[in-house]
Short mmCIF file of C-alpha atoms in Angstrom, two decimals:
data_model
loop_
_atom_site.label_atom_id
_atom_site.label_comp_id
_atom_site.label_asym_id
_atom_site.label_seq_id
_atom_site.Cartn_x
_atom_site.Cartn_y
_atom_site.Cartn_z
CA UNK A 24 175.44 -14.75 -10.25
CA UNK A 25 177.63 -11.94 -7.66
CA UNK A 26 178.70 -12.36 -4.28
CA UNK A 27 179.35 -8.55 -4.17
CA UNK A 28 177.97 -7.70 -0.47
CA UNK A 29 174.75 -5.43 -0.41
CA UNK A 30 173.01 -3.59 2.06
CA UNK A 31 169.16 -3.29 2.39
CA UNK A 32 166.68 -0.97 4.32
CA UNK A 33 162.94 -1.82 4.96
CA UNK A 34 160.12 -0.56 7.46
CA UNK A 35 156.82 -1.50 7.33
CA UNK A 36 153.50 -0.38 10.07
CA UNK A 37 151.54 -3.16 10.42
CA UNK A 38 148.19 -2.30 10.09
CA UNK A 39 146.27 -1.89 13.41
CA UNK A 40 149.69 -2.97 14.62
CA UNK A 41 153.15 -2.13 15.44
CA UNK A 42 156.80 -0.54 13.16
CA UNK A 43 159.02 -3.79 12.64
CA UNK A 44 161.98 -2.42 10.91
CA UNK A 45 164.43 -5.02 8.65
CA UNK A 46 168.03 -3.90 7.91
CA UNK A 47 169.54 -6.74 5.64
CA UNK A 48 172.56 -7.77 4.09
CA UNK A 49 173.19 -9.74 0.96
CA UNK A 50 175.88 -11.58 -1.11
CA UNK A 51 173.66 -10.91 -4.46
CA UNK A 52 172.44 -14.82 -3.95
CA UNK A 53 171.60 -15.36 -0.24
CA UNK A 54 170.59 -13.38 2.82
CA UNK A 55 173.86 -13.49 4.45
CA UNK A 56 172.67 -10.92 7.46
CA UNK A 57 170.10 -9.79 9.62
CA UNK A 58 168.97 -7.03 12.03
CA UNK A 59 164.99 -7.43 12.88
CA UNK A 60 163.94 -4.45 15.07
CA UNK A 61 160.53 -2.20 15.99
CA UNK A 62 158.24 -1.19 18.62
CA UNK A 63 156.82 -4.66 18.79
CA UNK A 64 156.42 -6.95 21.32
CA UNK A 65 157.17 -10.28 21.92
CA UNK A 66 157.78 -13.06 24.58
CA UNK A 67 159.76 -14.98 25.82
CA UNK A 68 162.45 -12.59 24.95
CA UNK A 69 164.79 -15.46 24.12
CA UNK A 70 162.19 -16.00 20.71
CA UNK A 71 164.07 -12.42 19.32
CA UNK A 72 167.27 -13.95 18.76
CA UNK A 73 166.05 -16.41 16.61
CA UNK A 74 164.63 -14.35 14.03
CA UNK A 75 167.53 -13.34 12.01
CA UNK A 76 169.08 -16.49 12.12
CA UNK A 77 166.12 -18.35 10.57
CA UNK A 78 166.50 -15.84 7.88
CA UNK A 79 170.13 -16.10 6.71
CA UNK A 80 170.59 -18.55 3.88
CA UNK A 81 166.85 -17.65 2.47
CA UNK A 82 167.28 -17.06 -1.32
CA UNK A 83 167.09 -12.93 -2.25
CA UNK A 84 164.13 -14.05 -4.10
CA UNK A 85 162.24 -15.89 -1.57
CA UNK A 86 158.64 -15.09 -1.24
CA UNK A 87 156.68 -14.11 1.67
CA UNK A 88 155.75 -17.72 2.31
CA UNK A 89 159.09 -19.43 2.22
CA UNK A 90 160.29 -16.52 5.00
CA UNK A 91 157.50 -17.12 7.31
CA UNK A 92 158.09 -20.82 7.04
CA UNK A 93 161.78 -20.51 7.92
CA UNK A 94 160.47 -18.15 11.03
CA UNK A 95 157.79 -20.21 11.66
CA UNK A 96 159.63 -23.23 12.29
CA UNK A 97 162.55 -21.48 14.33
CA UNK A 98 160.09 -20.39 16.90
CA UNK A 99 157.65 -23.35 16.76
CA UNK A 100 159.38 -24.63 19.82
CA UNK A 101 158.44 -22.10 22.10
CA UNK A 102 154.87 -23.58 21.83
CA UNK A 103 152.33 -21.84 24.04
CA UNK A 104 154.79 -19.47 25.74
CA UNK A 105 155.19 -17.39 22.61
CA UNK A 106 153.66 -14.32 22.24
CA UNK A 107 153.46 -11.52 19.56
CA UNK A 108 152.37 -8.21 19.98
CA UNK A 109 151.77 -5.68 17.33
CA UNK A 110 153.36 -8.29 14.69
CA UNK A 111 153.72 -11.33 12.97
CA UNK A 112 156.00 -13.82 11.42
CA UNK A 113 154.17 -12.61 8.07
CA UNK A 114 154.72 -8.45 8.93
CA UNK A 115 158.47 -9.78 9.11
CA UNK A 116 158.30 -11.61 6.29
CA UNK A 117 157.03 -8.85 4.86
CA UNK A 118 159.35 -6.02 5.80
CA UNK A 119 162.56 -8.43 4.45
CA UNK A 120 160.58 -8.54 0.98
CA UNK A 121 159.86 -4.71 0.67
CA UNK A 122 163.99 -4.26 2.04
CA UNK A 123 164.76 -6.35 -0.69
CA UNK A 124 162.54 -4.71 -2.94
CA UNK A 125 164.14 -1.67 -2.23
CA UNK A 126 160.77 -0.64 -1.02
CA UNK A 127 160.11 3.13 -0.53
CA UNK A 128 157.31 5.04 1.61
CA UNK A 129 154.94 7.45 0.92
CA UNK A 130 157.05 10.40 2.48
CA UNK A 131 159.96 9.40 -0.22
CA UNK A 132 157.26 11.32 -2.99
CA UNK A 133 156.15 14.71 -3.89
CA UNK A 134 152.35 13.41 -3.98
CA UNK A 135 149.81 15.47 -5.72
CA UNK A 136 146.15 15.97 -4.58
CA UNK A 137 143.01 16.46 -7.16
CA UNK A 138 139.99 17.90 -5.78
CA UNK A 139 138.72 17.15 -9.35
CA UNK A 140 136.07 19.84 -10.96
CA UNK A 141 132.46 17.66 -12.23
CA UNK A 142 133.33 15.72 -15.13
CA UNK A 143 131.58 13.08 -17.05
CA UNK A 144 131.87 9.90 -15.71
CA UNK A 145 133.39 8.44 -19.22
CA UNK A 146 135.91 10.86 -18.56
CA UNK A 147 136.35 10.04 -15.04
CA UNK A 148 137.36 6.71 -16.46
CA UNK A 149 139.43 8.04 -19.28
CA UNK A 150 141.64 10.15 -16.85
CA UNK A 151 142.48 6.33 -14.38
CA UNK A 152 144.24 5.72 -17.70
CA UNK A 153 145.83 9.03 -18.33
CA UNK A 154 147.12 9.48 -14.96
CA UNK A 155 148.40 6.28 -14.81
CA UNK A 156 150.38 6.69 -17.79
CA UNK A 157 151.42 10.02 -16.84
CA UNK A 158 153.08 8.75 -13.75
CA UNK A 159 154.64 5.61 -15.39
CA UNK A 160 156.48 7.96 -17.77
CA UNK A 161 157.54 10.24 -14.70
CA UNK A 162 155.86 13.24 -16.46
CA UNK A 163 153.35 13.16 -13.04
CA UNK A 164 154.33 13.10 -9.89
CA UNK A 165 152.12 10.08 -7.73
CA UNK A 166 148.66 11.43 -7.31
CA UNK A 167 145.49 11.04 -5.18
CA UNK A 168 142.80 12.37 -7.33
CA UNK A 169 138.56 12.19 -5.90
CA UNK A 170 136.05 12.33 -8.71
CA UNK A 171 133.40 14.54 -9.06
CA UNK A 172 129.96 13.86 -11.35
CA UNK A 173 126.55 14.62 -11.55
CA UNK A 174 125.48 12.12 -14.56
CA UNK A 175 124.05 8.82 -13.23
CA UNK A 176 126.45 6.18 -14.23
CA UNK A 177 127.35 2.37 -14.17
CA UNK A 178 131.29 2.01 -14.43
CA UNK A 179 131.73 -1.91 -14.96
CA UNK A 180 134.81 -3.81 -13.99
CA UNK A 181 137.51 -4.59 -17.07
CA UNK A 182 136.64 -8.59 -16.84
CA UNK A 183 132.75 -7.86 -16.34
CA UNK A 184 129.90 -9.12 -18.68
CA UNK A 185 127.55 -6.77 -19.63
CA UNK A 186 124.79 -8.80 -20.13
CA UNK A 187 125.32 -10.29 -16.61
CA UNK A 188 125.54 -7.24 -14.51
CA UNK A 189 122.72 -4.93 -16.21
CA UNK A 190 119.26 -4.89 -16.74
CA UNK A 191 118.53 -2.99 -20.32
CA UNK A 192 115.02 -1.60 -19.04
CA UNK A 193 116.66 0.01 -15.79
CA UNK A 194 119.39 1.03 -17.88
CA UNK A 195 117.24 2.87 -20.34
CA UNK A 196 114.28 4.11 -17.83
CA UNK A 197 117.12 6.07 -16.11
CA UNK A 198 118.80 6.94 -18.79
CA UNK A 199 122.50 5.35 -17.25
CA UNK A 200 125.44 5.99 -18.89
CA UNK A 201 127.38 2.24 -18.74
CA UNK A 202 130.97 2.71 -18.88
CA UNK A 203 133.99 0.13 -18.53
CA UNK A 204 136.96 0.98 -16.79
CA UNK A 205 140.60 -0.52 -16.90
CA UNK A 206 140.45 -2.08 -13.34
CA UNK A 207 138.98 -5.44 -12.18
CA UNK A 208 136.28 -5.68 -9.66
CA UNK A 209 132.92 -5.32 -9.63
CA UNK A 210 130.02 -2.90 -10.93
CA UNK A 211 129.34 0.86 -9.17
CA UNK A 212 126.03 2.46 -9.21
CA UNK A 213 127.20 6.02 -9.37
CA UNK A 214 124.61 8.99 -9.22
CA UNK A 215 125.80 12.81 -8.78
CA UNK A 216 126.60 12.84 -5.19
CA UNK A 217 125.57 9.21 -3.60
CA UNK A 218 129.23 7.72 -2.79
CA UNK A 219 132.91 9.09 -2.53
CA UNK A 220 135.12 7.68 -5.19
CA UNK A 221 138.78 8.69 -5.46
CA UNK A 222 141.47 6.74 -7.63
CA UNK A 223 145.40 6.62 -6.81
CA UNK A 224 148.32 6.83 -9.21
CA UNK A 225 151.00 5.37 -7.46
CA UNK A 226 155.05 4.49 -8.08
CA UNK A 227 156.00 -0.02 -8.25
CA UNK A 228 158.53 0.92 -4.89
CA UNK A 229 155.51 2.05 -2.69
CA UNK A 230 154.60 -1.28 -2.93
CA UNK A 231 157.62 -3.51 -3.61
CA UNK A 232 157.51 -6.49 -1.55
CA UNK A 233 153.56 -6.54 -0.69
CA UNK A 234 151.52 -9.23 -2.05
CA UNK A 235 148.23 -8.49 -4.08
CA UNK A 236 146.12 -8.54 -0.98
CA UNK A 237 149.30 -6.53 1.13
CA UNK A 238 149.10 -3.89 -1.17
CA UNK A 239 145.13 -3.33 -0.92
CA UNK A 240 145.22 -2.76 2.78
CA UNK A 241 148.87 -0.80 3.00
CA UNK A 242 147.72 1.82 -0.07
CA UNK A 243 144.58 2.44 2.28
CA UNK A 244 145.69 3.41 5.68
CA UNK A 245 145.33 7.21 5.32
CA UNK A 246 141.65 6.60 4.41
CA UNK A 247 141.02 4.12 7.55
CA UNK A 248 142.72 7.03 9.80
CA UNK A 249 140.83 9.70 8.02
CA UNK A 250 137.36 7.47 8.78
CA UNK A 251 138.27 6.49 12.26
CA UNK A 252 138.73 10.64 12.53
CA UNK A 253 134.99 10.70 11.59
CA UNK A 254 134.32 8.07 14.38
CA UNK A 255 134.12 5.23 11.85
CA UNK A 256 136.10 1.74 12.85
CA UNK A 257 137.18 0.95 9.53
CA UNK A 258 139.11 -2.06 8.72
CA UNK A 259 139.34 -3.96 5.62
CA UNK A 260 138.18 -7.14 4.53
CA UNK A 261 139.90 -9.65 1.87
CA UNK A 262 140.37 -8.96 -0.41
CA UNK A 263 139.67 -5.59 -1.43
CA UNK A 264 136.33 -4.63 0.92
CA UNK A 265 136.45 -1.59 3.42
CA UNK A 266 134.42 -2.40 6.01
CA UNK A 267 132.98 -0.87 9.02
CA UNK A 268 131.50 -2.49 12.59
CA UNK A 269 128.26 -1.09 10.89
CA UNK A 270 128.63 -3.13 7.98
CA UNK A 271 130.38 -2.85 4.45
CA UNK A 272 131.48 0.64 3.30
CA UNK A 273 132.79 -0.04 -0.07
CA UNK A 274 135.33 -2.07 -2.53
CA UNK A 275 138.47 -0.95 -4.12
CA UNK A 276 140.43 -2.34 -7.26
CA UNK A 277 143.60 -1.97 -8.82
CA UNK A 278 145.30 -2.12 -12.76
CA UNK A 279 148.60 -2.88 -12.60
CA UNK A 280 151.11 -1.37 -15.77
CA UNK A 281 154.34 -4.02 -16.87
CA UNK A 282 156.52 -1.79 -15.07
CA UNK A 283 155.01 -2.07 -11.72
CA UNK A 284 152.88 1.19 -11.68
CA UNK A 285 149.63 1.09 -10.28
CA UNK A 286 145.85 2.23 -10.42
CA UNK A 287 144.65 1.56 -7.08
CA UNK A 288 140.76 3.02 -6.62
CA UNK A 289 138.14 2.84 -3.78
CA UNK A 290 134.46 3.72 -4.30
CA UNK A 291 132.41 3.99 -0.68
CA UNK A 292 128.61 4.78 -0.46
CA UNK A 293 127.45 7.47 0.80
CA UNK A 294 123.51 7.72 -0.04
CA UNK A 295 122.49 5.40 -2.49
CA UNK A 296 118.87 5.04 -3.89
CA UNK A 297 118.86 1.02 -3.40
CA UNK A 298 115.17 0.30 -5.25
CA UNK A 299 116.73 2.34 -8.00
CA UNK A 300 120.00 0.46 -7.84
CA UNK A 301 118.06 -3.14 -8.07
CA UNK A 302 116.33 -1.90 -11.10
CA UNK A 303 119.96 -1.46 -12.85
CA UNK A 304 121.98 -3.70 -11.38
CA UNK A 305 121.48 -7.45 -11.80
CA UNK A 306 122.41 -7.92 -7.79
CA UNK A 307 121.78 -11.82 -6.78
CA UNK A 308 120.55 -12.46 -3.15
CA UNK A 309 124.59 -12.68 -1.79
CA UNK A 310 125.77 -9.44 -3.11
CA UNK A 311 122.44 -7.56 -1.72
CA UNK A 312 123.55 -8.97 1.53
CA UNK A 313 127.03 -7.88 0.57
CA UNK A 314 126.15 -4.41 -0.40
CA UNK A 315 124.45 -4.50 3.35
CA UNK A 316 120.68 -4.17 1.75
CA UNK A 317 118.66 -6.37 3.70
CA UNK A 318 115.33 -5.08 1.36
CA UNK A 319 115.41 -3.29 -1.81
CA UNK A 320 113.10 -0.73 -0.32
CA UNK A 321 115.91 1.46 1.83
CA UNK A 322 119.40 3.53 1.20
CA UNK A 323 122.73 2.07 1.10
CA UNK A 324 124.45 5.01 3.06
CA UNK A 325 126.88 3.68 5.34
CA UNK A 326 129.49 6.74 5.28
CA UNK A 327 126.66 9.20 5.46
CA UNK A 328 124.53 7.38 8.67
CA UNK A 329 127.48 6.17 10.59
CA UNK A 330 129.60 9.78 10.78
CA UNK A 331 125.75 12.38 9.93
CA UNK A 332 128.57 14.21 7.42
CA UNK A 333 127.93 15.93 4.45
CA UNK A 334 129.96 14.39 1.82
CA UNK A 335 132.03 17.28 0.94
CA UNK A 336 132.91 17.33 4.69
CA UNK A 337 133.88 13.73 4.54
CA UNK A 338 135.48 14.57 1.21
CA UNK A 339 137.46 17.48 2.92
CA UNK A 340 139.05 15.30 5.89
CA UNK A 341 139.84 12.49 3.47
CA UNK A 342 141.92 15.07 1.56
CA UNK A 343 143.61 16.83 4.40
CA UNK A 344 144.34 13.59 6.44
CA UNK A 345 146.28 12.22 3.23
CA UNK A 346 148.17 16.17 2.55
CA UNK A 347 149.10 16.01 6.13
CA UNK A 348 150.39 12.55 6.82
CA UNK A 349 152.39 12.69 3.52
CA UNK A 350 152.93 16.49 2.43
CA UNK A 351 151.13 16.34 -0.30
CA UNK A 352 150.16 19.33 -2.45
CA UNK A 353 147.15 20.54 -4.20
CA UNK A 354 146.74 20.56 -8.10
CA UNK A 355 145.13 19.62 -10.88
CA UNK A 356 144.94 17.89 -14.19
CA UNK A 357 146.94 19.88 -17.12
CA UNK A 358 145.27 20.68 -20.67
CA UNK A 359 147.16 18.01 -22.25
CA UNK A 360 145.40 15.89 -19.37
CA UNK A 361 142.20 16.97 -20.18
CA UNK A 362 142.31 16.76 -23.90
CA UNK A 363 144.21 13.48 -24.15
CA UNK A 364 141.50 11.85 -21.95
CA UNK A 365 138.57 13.54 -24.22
CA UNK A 366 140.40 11.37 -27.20
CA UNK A 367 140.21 8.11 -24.67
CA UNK A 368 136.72 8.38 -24.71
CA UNK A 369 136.31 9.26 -28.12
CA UNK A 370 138.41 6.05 -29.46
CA UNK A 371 137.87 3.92 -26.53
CA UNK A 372 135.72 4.40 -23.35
CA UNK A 373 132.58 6.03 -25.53
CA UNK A 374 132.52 3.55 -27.77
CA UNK A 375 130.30 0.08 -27.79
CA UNK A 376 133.31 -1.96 -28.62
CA UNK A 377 135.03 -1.22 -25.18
CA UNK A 378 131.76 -1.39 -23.30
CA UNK A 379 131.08 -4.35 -24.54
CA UNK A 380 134.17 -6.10 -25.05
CA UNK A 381 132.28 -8.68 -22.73
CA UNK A 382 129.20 -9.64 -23.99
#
């Protein structure tokens, strides 16, 4: 226990929405004072003063749902009348969590971007690990990384059963290299050049104070602006679906380390051969409708129909829209990289233990 006053910074952009900014002070134990400001807007105005108030005496530990109950309840008698703009009791919420948190941006880093040379897709895999470890020990600076690969591939999530998602004969009558990764989430039918798949390597303060779902949608704004640049209205859906007004785009999934550090990665379709897809997969009626294939005989190819882009040009302003908004730099993976992710898939991600650690 301390009652040695602190001071606290948060902002947080509300996706599709507006800044609301959270400058809070603590005793160690309580939430002895607030400032809530932005570009937000609300009425009546009167409904602003009460915000900080309903806040002090919240535990430093509260969770997003104890905050928006104490805000909830200090404006619940404004009734009709109130309005919110931009925000929500929640984004507020929110904001006093990543403050808290001592929550950082993505301008506070010296990110690094891969535009990774074709590698085998086991390798692919082995380098989510690498990287991720590589940042955890601070001997990488946070990275954005797309994967290249020309092998046609099944990566299966870390909690998938093998038996479940595959069928052996489409396996072997295209000769598809079945890999697990690290991450949760579902199967990807991956051949050389028929979706976009990058993976990030990012820091726990990025994404102090955001929930599991929070985090999904906050890690992916660069790629929604870079999309909406290609005249795509992206938006996600909960959990972890991007998602277009011409249907589903693709899924993303994360692996967190004990220390906070995080493997968050997207996969998107470009031009996917669905009959052949069918044939591998073991896809039940609901996830052809989720996968937006109404018959087996067509393309999943949301990215490339809906912006009539090459991948590598969708690629390209994925890249730049992330470098610019953040200052990123371009790299690549070192030798030691390389080499240390060749012995993950020798001991591990090769091997039919690890691939079928779920029967």
């Amino acid at each position: 226990m301390t009652n040695e006053t602190q001071h606290f910074h948060g902002e947080y952009k509300v996706i599709g929405g507006k800044l609301v900014v959270a400058d809070v002070t603590t005793d160690g134990n309580t939430i002895t004072e607030v400032k809530i400001s932005g570009d937000f807007f609300l009425e009546p105005e009167e409904a602003y003063f009460d915000l900080a108030p309903a806040l002090v005496g919240a535990s430093v530990n509260a969770d997003n749902a104890t905050l928006r109950g104490r805000l909830d309840e200090a404006l619940a008698g404004y009734g009709s009348e109130l309005a919110m703009h931009g925000f929500s009791t929640a984004d507020i919420a929110t904001v006093v969590r990543r403050a808290l948190g001592s929550a950082a941006n993505f301008t506070d880093f010296d990110w690094q971007v891969i535009r990774g040379e074709v590698l085998p897709t086991q390798l692919n895999v082995a380098l989510d690990q690498v990287l991720l470890e590589e940042v955890a020990a601070g001997r990488r600076q946070p990275t954005l990384r797309f994967w290249e690969w020309e092998d046609t591939a099944t990566v299966i999530g870390a909690f998938q059963s093998y038996v479940n998602e595959l069928r052996p004969e489409g396996v072997e009558k295209y000769d598809v290299q079945v890999v697990r990764r690290i991450s949760g989430g579902g199967a990807m039918f991956m051949e050389g050049g028929n979706c976009i798949t990058y993976s990030m390597f990012v820091p726990p303060a990025l994404v102090a104070g955001l929930d599991y779902e929070e985090s999904y949608v906050f890690l992916d704004q660069w790629v929604l602006a870079a999309l909406k640049t290609l005249g795509v209205e992206a938006f996600y859906k909960p959990i972890n679906d991007i998602s277009s007004t011409g249907g589903k785009i693709g899924g993303a999934a994360q692996k967190r380390m004990r220390d906070g550090t995080l493997l968050h990665h997207a996969t998107m379709s470009y031009d996917i051969d669905a009959d052949k897809m069918v044939e591998v997969l073991r896809i039940g009626e609901a996830k052809i409708s989720d996968k937006g294939v109404a018959s087996a005989k067509k393309r999943v190819d949301p990215l490339r129909s809906q912006t009539g882009e090459a991948r590598k040009d969708i690629i390209d302003v994925m890249a730049d829209t992330f470098a610019s908004r953040y200052g990123a730099t371009f790299g690549t993976y070192t030798p030691e990289e390389l080499k240390r992710a060749q012995e993950l898939v020798d001991e591990k991600f090769g091997t039919e233990k690890w691939t079928h650690r779920v029967p």
